Tab-separated table of C-alpha atoms in Angstrom:
chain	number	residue	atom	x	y	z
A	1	UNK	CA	0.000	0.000	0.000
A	2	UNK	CA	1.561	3.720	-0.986
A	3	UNK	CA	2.219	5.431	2.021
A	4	UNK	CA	-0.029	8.563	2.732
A	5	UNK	CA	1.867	11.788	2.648
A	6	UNK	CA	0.456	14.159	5.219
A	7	UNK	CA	1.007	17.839	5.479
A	8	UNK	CA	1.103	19.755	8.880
A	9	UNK	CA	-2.277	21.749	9.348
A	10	UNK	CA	-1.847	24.806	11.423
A	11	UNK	CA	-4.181	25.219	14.725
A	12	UNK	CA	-6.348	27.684	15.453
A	13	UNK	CA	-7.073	26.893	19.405
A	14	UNK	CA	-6.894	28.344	22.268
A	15	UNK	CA	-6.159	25.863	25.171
A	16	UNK	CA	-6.818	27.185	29.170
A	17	UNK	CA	-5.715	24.602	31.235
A	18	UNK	CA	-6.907	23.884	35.156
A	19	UNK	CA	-3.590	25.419	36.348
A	20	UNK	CA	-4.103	28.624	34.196
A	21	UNK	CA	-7.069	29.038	35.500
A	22	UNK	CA	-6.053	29.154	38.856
A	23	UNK	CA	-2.765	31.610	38.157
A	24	UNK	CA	-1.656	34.388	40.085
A	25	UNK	CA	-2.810	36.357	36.830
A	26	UNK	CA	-5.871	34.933	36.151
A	27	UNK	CA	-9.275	35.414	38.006
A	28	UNK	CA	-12.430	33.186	38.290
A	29	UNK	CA	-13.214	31.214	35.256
A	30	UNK	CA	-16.312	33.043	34.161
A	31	UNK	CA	-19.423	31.408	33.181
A	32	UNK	CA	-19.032	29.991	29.513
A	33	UNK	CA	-21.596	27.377	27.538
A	34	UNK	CA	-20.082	25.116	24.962
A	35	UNK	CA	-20.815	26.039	21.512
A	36	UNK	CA	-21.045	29.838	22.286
A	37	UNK	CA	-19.434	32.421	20.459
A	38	UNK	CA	-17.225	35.127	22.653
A	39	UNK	CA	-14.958	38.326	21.657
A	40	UNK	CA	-11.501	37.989	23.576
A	41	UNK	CA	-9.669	40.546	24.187
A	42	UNK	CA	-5.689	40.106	24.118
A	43	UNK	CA	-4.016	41.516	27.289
A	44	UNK	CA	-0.503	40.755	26.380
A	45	UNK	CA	1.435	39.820	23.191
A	46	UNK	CA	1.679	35.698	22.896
A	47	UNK	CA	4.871	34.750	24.312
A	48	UNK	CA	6.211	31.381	24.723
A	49	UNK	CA	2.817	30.065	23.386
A	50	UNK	CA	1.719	31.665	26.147
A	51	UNK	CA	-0.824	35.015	26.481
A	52	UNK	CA	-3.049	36.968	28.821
A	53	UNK	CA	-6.913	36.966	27.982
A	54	UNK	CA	-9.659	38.811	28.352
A	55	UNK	CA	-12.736	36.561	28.756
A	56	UNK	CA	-15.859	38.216	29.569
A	57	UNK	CA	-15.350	40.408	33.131
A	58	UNK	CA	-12.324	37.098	33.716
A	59	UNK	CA	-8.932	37.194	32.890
A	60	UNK	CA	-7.058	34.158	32.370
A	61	UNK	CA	-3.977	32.736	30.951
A	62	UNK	CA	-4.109	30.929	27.954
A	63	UNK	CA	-1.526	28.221	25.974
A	64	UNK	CA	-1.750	29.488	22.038
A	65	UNK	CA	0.399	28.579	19.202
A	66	UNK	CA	-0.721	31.554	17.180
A	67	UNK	CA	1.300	34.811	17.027
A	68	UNK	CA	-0.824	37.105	18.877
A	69	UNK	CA	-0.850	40.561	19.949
A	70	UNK	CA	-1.721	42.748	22.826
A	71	UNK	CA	-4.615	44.948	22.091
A	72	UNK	CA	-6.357	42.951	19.427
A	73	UNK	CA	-9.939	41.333	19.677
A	74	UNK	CA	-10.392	37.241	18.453
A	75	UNK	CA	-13.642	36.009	17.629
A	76	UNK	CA	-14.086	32.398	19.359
A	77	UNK	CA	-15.935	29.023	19.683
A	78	UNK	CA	-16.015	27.329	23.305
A	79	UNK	CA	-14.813	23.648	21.813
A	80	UNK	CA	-14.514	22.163	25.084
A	81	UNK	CA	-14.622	22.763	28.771
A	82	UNK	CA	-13.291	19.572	30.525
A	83	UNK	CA	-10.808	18.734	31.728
A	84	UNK	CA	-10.017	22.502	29.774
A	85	UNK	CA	-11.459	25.136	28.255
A	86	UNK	CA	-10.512	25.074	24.488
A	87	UNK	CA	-11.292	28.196	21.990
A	88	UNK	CA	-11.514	27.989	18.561
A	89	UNK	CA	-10.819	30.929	16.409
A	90	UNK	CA	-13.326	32.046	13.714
A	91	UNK	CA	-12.301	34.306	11.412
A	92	UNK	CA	-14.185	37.064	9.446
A	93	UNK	CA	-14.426	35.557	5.895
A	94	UNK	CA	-13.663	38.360	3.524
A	95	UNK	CA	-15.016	39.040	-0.097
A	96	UNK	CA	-11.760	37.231	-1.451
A	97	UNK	CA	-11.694	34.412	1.271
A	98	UNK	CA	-16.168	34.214	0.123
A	99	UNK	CA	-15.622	33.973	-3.486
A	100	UNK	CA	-13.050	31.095	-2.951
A	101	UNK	CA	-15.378	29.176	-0.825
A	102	UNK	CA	-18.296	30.032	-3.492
A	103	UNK	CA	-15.822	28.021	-6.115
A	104	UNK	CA	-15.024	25.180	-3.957
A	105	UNK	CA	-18.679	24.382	-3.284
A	106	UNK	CA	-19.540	24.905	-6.898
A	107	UNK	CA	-16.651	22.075	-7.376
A	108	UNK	CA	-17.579	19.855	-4.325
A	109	UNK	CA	-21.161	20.003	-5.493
A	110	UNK	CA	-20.713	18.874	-9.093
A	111	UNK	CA	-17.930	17.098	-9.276
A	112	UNK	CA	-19.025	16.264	-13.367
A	113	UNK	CA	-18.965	20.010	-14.149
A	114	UNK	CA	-16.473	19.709	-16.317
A	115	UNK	CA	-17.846	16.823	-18.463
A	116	UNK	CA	-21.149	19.593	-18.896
A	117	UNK	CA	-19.026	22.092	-20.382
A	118	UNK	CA	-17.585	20.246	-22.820
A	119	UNK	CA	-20.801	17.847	-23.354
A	120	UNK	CA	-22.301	21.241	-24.282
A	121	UNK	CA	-19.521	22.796	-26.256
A	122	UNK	CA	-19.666	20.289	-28.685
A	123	UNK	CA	-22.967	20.046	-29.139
A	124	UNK	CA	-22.928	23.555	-29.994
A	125	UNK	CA	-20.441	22.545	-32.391
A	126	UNK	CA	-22.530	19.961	-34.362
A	127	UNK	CA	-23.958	21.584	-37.928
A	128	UNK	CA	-27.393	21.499	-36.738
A	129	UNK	CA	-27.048	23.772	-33.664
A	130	UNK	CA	-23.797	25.632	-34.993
A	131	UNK	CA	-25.964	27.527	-38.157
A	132	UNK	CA	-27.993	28.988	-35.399
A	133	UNK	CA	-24.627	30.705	-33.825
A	134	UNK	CA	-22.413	31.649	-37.002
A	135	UNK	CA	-24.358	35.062	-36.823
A	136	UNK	CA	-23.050	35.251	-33.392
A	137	UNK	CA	-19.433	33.875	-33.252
A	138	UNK	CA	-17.110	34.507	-36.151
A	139	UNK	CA	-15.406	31.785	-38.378
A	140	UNK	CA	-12.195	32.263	-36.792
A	141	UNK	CA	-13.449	31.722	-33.051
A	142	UNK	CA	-15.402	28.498	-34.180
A	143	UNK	CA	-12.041	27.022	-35.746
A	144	UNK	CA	-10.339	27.955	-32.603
A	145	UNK	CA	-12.527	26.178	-30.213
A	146	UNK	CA	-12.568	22.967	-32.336
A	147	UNK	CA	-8.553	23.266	-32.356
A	148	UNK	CA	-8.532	23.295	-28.517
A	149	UNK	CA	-11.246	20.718	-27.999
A	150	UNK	CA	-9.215	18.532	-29.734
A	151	UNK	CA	-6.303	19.052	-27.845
A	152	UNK	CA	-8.749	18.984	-24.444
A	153	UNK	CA	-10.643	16.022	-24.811
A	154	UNK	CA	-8.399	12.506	-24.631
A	155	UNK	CA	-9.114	10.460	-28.071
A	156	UNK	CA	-7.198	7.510	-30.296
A	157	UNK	CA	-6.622	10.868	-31.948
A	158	UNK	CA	-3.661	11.969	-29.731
A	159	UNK	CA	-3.468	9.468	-26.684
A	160	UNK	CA	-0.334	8.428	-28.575
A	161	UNK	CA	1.175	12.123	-27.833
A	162	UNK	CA	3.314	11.502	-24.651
A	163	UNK	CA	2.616	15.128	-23.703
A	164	UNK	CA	-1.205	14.763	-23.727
A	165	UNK	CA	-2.050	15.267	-20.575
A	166	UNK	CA	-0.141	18.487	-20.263
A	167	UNK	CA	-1.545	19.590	-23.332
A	168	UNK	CA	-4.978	19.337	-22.045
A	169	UNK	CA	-4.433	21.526	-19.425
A	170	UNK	CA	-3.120	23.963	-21.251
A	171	UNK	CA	-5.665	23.611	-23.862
A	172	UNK	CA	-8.510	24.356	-20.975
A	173	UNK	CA	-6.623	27.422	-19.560
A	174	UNK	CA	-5.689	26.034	-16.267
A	175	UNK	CA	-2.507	27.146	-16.419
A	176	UNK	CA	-3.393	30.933	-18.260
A	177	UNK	CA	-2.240	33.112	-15.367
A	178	UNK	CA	1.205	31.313	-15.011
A	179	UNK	CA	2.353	31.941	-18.641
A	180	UNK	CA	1.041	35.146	-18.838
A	181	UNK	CA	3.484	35.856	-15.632
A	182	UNK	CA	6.176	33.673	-17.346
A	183	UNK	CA	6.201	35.838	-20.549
A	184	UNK	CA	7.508	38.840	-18.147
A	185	UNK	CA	10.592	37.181	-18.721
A	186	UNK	CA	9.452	35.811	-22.485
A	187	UNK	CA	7.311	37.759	-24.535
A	188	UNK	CA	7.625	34.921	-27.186
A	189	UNK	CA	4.558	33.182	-24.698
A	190	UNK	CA	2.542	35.951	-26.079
A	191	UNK	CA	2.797	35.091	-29.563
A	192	UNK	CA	2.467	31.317	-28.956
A	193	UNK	CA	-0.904	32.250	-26.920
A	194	UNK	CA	-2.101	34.416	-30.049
A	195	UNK	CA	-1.536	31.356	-31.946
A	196	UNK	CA	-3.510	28.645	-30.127
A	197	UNK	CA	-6.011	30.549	-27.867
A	198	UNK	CA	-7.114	28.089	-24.483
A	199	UNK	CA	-10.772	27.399	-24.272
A	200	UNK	CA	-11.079	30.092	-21.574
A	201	UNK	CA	-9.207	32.548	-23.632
A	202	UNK	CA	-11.910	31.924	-26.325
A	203	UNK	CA	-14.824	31.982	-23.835
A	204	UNK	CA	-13.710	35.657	-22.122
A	205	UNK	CA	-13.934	36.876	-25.414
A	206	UNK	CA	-16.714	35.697	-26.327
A	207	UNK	CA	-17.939	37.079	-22.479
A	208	UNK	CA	-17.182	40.404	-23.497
A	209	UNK	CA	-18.789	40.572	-26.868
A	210	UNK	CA	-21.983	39.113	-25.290
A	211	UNK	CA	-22.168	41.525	-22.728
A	212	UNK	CA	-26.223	42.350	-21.587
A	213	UNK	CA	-25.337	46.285	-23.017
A	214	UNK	CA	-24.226	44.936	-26.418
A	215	UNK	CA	-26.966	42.258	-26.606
A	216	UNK	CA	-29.445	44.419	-25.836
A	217	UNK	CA	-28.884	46.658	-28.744
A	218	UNK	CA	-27.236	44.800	-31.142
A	219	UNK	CA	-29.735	41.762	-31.973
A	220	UNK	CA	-33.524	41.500	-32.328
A	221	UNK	CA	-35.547	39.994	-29.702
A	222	UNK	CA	-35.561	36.741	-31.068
A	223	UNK	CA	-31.946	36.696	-31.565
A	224	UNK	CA	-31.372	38.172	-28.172
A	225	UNK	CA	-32.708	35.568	-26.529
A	226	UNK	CA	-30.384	32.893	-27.916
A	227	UNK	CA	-27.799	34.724	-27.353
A	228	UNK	CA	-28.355	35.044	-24.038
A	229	UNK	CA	-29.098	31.683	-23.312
A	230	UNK	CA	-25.181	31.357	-25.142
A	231	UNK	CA	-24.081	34.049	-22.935
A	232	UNK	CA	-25.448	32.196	-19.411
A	233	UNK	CA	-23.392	28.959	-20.871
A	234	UNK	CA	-20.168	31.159	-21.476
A	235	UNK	CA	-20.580	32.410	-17.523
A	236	UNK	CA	-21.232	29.243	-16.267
A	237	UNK	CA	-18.273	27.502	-18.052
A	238	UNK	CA	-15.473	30.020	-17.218
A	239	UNK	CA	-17.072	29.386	-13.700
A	240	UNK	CA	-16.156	25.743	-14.238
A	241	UNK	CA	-12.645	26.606	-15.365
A	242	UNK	CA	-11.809	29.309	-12.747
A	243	UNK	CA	-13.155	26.953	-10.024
A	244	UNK	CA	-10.618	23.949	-11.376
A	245	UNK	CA	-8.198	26.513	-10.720
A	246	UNK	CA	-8.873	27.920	-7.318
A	247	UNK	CA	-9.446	24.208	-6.257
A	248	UNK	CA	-5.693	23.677	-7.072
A	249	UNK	CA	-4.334	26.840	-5.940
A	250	UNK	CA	-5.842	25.952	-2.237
A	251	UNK	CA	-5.310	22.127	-2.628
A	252	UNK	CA	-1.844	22.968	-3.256
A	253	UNK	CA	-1.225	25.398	0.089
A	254	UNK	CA	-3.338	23.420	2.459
A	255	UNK	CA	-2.102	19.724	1.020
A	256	UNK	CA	0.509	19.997	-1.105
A	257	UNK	CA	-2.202	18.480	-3.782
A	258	UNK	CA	-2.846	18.914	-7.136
A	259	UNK	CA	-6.504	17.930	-8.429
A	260	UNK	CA	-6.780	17.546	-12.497
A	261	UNK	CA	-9.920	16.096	-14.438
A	262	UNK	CA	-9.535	15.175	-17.616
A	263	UNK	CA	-12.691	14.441	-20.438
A	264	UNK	CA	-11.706	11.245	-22.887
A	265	UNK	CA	-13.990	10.508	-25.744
A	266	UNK	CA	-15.395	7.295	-25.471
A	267	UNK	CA	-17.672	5.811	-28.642
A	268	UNK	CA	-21.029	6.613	-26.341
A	269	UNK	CA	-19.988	10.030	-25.252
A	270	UNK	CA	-17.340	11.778	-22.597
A	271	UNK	CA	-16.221	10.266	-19.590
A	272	UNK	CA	-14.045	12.281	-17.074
A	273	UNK	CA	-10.814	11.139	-15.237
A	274	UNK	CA	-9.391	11.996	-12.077
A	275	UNK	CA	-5.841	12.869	-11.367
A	276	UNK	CA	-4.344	13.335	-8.207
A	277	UNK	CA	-0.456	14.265	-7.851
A	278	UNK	CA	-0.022	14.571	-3.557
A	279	UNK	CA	4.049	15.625	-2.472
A	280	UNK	CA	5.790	15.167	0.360
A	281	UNK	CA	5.576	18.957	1.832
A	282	UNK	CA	8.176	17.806	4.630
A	283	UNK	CA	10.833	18.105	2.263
A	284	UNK	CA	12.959	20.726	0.259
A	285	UNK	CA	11.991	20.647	-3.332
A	286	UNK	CA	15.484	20.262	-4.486
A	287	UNK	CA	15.975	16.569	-2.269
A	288	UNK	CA	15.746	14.104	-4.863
A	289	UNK	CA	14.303	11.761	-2.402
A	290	UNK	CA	11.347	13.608	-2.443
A	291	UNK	CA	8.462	11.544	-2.164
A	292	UNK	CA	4.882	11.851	-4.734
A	293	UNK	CA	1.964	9.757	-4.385
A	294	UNK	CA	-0.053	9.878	-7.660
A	295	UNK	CA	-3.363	8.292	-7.897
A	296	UNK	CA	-5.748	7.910	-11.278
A	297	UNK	CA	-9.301	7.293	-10.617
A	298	UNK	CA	-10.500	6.272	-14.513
A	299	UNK	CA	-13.893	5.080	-15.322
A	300	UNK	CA	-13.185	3.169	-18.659
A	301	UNK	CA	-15.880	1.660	-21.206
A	302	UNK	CA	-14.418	-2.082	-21.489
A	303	UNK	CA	-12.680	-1.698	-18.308
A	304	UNK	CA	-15.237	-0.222	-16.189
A	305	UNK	CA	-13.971	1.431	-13.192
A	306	UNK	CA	-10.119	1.857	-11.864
A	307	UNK	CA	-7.827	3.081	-9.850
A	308	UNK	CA	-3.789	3.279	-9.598
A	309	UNK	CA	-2.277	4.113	-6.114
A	310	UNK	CA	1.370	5.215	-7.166
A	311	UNK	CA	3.830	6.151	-5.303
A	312	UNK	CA	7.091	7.731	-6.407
A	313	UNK	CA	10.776	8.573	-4.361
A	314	UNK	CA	13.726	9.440	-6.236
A	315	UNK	CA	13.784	6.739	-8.784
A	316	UNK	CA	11.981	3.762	-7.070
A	317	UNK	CA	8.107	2.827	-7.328
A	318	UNK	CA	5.469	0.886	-6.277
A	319	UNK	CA	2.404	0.964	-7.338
A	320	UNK	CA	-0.809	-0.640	-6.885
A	321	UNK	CA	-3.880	-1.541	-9.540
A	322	UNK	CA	-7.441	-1.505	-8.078
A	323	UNK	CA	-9.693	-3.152	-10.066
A	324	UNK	CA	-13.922	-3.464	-9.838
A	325	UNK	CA	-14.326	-6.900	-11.676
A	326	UNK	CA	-12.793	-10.478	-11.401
A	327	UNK	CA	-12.362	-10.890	-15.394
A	328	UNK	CA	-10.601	-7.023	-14.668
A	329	UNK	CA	-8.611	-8.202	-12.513
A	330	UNK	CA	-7.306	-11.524	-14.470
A	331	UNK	CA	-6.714	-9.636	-17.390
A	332	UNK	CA	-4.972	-6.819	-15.801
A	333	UNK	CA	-2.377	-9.662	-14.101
A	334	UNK	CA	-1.703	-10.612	-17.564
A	335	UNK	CA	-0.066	-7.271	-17.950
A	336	UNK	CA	1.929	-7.006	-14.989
A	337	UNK	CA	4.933	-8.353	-16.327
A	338	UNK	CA	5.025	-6.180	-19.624
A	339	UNK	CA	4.224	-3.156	-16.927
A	340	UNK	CA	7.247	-3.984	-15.002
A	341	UNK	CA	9.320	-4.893	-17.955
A	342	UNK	CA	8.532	-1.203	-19.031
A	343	UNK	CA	9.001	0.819	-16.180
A	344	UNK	CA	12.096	-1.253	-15.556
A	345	UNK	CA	13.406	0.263	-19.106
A	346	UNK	CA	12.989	3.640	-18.023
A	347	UNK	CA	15.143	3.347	-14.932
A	348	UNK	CA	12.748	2.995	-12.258
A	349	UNK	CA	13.669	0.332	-9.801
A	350	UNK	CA	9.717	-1.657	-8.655
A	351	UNK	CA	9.605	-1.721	-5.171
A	352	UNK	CA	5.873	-3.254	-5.804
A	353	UNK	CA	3.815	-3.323	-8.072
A	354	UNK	CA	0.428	-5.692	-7.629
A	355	UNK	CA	-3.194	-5.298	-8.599
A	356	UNK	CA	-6.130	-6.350	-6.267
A	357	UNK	CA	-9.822	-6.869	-6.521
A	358	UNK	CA	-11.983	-3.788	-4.805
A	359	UNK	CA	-15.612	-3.960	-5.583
A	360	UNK	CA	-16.300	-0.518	-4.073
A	361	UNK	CA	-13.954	1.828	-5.728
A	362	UNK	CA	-16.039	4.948	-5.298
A	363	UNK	CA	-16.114	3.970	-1.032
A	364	UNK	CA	-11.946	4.159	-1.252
A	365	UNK	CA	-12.477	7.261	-3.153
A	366	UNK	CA	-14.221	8.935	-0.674
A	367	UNK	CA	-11.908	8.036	1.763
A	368	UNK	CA	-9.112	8.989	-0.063
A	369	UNK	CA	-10.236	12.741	-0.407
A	370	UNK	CA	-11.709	12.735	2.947
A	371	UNK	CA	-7.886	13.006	4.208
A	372	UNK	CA	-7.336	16.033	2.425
A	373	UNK	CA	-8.641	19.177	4.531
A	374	UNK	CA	-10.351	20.464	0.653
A	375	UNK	CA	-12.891	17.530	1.223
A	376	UNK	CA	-12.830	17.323	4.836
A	377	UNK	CA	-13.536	21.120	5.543
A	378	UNK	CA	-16.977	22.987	4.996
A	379	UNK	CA	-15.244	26.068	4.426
A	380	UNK	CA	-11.983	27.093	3.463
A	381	UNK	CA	-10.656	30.165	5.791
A	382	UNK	CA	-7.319	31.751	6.608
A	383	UNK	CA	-5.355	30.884	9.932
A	384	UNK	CA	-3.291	33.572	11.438
């Protein structure tokens, strides 16, 4: 079994032990009801993970390992009372802090989002919708989506490229922000993007053209209407996208995680994959024993449903096939050795590498993410 790689999560309570309470600084624990909400005031900068508190008319010492500082005013939770008194901090969300959380439940809560957009997008490209949009989108912008839908969706078309998972990403506009910051230092990026738009690229142009003023004026009533209705898909999809990449930016600080999905056309219609790349945050990025843990959840026509548990330090891997049938499984085994034989030729030494029978996939799933704080958590907010 890969090992799990963890990452440290910073705390956010406040711990009042029996002895504090009963400190030459403190006074009489005052009256407090578990659950409640309280404003603390901070008496005296932390020091030592230690600081004087302000607890209704009470003042008591408190153990803290956040940095905090005389004067200010924390928002708490009572968590506990016995044997101690624990406070939890709650923070004031703010508009940046809300709009994060507002992607991460619109990801959470439709996992298959994706699939949608590009379900839809296509459809819109098929000749008997598209004539009722060529008033509305110009030739170029029509080439360029099919372009990048070819290089987003996963087909016998370009599976062989070894690059196309990357390419997808890029394709989809994931990683938009990060180029555009990279051609600081290389304006040739610019050209290249000019060249080979990414779907959200296309779609915030396509946003701005569509804008309610420009609709309004521009089309007849009739016309109007379909383009809103196109307009309300181009908001919802760069949703989609944007969301993808707020997931990762906050998987990445509060698990060292990276979360991918990517569409591949099967004969009856798109399925979505799930990629998972976890590293070891314990470790320098420069170690070259640094450990990765990368784990595919596919759900495959033939196949049916899979998963690969990898994990990955310096040059040595084990890995481990989960598979949802019996005749699966048999056939998979057949593969092993050609697998390992493989691998082997690319300089990785096997440490283990096995595939098992697991009839409920999705069930491991869920437990997988459920050790990540990005599925465990209701909220995303910011510690101190």
């Amino acid at each position: 079994m890969t090992p799990v790689i963890t990452s440290p999560q910073p705390s956010r309570k406040i711990i009042i032990p029996q002895e504090a309470q009963s400190g030459s600084k403190s006074t009489p624990t005052p009256p407090l009801v578990l659950g409640e909400n309280l404003d603390v005031l901070v008496l005296s900068n932390s020091f030592n993970r230690k600081a004087l508190l302000q607890i209704k008319n009470s003042t008591l010492l408190a153990h803290t390992p956040l940095p905090l500082q005389s004067g200010e005013t924390l928002t708490v939770l009572v968590d506990q009372l016995h044997p101690m008194i624990v406070l939890r901090m709650i923070l004031q969300e703010d508009p940046e802090i809300s709009k994060s959380n507002e992607f991460l439940k619109l990801y959470r809560s439709n996992p298959g989002a994706l699939k949608e957009v590009i379900a839809t997008v296509k459809d819109l490209l098929h000749p008997d919708h598209l004539k009722d949009f060529a008033n509305y989108i110009s030739k170029k912008d029509i080439q360029n989506i099919i372009k990048v839908l070819d290089k987003i969706i996963i087909s016998k078309n370009n599976i062989t490229n070894p690059h196309f998972l990357k390419d997808s990403i890029v394709a989809l506009g994931l990683a938009g922000e990060r180029r555009l910051l990279n051609a600081l230092s290389d304006p040739t990026i610019l050209i290249n993007e000019q060249n080979s738009p990414t779907l959200k690229e296309i779609l915030l142009k396509l946003s701005s053209k569509f804008a309610p003023i420009h609709v309004g004026s521009e089309y007849t009533e009739h016309d109007g209407l379909k383009v809103r209705q196109f307009s309300h898909f181009i908001d919802q999809a760069l949703k989609v996208i944007e969301s993808l990449q707020i997931v990762n930016i906050l998987a990445m600080e509060r698990d060292g995680l990276l979360v991918l999905q990517f569409p591949f056309q099967f004969q009856e219609g798109i399925r979505i994959q799930d990629l998972f790349i976890e590293t070891d945050r314990g470790k320098n990025e420069q170690e070259v024993d640094k450990k990765y843990r990368i784990v595919v959840f596919l759900d495959m026509d033939t196949l049916g449903e899979l998963a690969v548990d990898a994990g990955i330090q310096g040059r040595t891997l084990q890995c481990t096939l989960k598979c949802s049938d019996q005749y699966v499984l048999d056939f998979m085994q057949t593969l092993l050795p050609e697998l390992q034989e493989t691998l082997s030729g690319l300089d990785y030494t096997i440490g283990g590498l096995q595939c098992v029978l697991d009839m409920n996939i999705q069930s491991w799933k869920r437990d997988f993410l459920q050790t990540h704080s990005m599925y465990s958590q209701s909220v995303i907010d910011v510690c101190v």
